[in-house]
Tab-separated table of C-alpha atoms in Angstrom:
chain	number	residue	atom	x	y	z
A	1	MET	CA	-0.363	46.737	50.642
A	2	ASP	CA	0.584	43.248	51.644
A	3	ASN	CA	-2.919	42.094	50.918
A	4	ASN	CA	-2.857	43.601	47.390
A	5	GLN	CA	0.351	41.749	46.459
A	6	ASN	CA	-1.213	38.373	47.236
A	7	LYS	CA	-4.032	39.041	44.765
A	8	ASP	CA	-1.617	39.631	41.871
A	9	THR	CA	0.425	36.483	42.336
A	10	PHE	CA	-0.051	33.304	40.356
A	11	ASN	CA	0.244	29.951	42.046
A	12	TYR	CA	0.691	26.804	39.970
A	13	THR	CA	1.052	23.294	41.292
A	14	TYR	CA	2.515	20.720	38.891
A	15	SER	CA	1.975	17.036	39.379
A	16	ALA	CA	3.513	14.648	36.843
A	17	ASN	CA	1.187	11.806	37.816
A	18	GLU	CA	-1.893	13.973	37.386
A	19	GLN	CA	-0.670	15.212	34.018
A	20	LYS	CA	-0.119	11.628	32.834
A	21	GLU	CA	-3.589	10.644	33.995
A	22	ILE	CA	-5.152	13.666	32.289
A	23	ALA	CA	-3.311	12.877	29.043
A	24	LYS	CA	-4.397	9.234	29.217
A	25	ILE	CA	-8.048	10.198	29.673
A	26	ARG	CA	-7.806	12.801	26.915
A	27	GLU	CA	-6.472	10.193	24.454
A	28	LYS	CA	-9.634	8.143	24.929
A	29	TYR	CA	-11.876	10.987	23.800
A	30	ALA	CA	-9.730	12.816	21.261
A	31	PRO	CA	-10.435	11.975	17.618
A	32	GLU	CA	-7.886	9.564	16.233
A	33	SER	CA	-5.574	11.089	13.686
A	34	GLU	CA	-3.282	8.879	11.705
A	35	ASN	CA	0.097	10.351	10.912
A	36	LYS	CA	2.101	9.277	7.887
A	37	ILE	CA	4.325	6.762	9.679
A	38	ASP	CA	1.247	5.057	11.170
A	39	GLN	CA	-0.357	4.998	7.745
A	40	LEU	CA	2.830	3.475	6.288
A	41	ARG	CA	2.894	0.770	8.979
A	42	ARG	CA	-0.791	-0.020	8.424
A	43	LEU	CA	-0.330	-0.310	4.660
A	44	ASP	CA	2.743	-2.509	5.070
A	45	ALA	CA	0.911	-4.832	7.470
A	46	SER	CA	-2.139	-5.038	5.201
A	47	VAL	CA	-0.061	-6.544	2.393
A	48	THR	CA	0.300	-9.933	4.084
A	49	LYS	CA	-3.141	-10.241	5.691
A	50	LYS	CA	-5.001	-11.437	2.603
A	51	GLY	CA	-2.329	-13.997	1.676
A	52	THR	CA	-2.146	-15.254	5.238
A	53	ALA	CA	-5.899	-15.746	5.452
A	54	TRP	CA	-6.144	-17.659	2.167
A	55	SER	CA	-3.125	-19.853	2.883
A	56	ILE	CA	-4.496	-20.767	6.328
A	57	ILE	CA	-7.849	-21.651	4.790
A	58	MET	CA	-6.173	-23.819	2.148
A	59	GLY	CA	-3.929	-25.485	4.726
A	60	VAL	CA	-6.837	-26.312	7.027
A	61	ILE	CA	-8.946	-27.704	4.180
A	62	GLY	CA	-5.973	-29.750	2.963
A	63	SER	CA	-5.382	-31.099	6.459
A	64	LEU	CA	-9.018	-32.107	6.798
A	65	ILE	CA	-8.963	-33.849	3.430
A	66	LEU	CA	-5.758	-35.637	4.425
A	67	GLY	CA	-7.506	-36.780	7.612
A	68	VAL	CA	-10.438	-38.139	5.617
A	69	GLY	CA	-7.983	-40.045	3.438
A	70	MET	CA	-6.295	-41.494	6.498
A	71	CYS	CA	-9.685	-42.553	7.883
A	72	CYS	CA	-10.524	-44.240	4.597
A	73	ALA	CA	-7.251	-46.127	4.572
A	74	MET	CA	-6.997	-47.060	8.242
A	75	LEU	CA	-10.540	-47.436	9.523
A	76	TRP	CA	-12.644	-48.397	6.547
A	77	ASN	CA	-10.026	-50.534	4.713
A	78	MET	CA	-10.295	-48.538	1.474
A	79	PHE	CA	-6.561	-48.185	0.893
A	80	VAL	CA	-6.592	-47.049	-2.742
A	81	ILE	CA	-9.333	-44.446	-2.262
A	82	GLY	CA	-7.816	-43.311	1.039
A	83	THR	CA	-4.385	-42.916	-0.536
A	84	GLY	CA	-5.843	-40.871	-3.391
A	85	ILE	CA	-7.785	-38.611	-1.036
A	86	GLY	CA	-4.738	-38.262	1.215
A	87	LEU	CA	-2.550	-37.232	-1.719
A	88	VAL	CA	-5.073	-34.525	-2.649
A	89	GLY	CA	-4.925	-33.251	0.946
A	90	ILE	CA	-1.129	-33.271	0.913
A	91	ALA	CA	-1.150	-31.343	-2.370
A	92	LEU	CA	-3.444	-28.671	-0.921
A	93	VAL	CA	-1.288	-28.303	2.180
A	94	ALA	CA	1.838	-28.080	-0.003
A	95	LEU	CA	0.237	-25.375	-2.175
A	96	ALA	CA	-0.665	-23.145	0.788
A	97	TYR	CA	2.741	-21.443	0.961
A	98	PRO	CA	3.058	-20.762	-2.791
A	99	LEU	CA	-0.486	-19.340	-2.649
A	100	TYR	CA	0.603	-17.038	0.181
A	101	ASN	CA	3.604	-15.860	-1.838
A	102	ALA	CA	1.519	-15.234	-4.974
A	103	ILE	CA	-1.177	-13.243	-3.169
A	104	THR	CA	1.359	-11.246	-1.174
A	105	GLN	CA	3.319	-10.368	-4.306
A	106	LYS	CA	0.123	-9.259	-6.053
A	107	GLU	CA	-0.858	-7.084	-3.071
A	108	ARG	CA	2.641	-5.563	-2.936
A	109	GLU	CA	2.426	-4.587	-6.588
A	110	LYS	CA	-0.988	-3.048	-6.000
A	111	ILE	CA	0.064	-0.999	-2.967
A	112	ALA	CA	3.628	-0.107	-4.062
A	113	PRO	CA	2.860	3.380	-5.464
A	114	GLU	CA	1.228	4.499	-2.219
A	115	ILE	CA	4.066	3.061	-0.099
A	116	LEU	CA	6.676	4.778	-2.281
A	117	ARG	CA	4.811	8.098	-2.117
A	118	LEU	CA	4.603	7.959	1.677
A	119	THR	CA	8.246	6.956	2.094
A	120	ASP	CA	9.332	9.798	-0.186
A	121	GLU	CA	7.371	12.275	1.929
A	122	LEU	CA	8.773	10.885	5.170
A	123	MET	CA	12.379	10.822	3.992
A	124	LYS	CA	12.413	14.535	3.049
């Protein structure tokens, strides 16, 4: 009878470290599912990416043009041409931030309905 009781028992060993490791491995292979808060964060972050990229490009080009103007003025003794080229470079660098603002505002207007729809669903 003692032997029969041992067959009907259930033994379970719990290890928190093993469970964490199993969950970590499972995450690697499970298909990624994006919940609504993750989607909202991704959409919010995507608004500034385009404006950031274009303003960096404009700032770098402006800086390079300013450098060419400085070379003209300081190394090649073409002060008038160098000053003109340098002012164009300064103008491009100065316009980088307004360009960022304009593109970001345009992207916000484009994505606003989706953001509002998601926030309404999440706030209920």
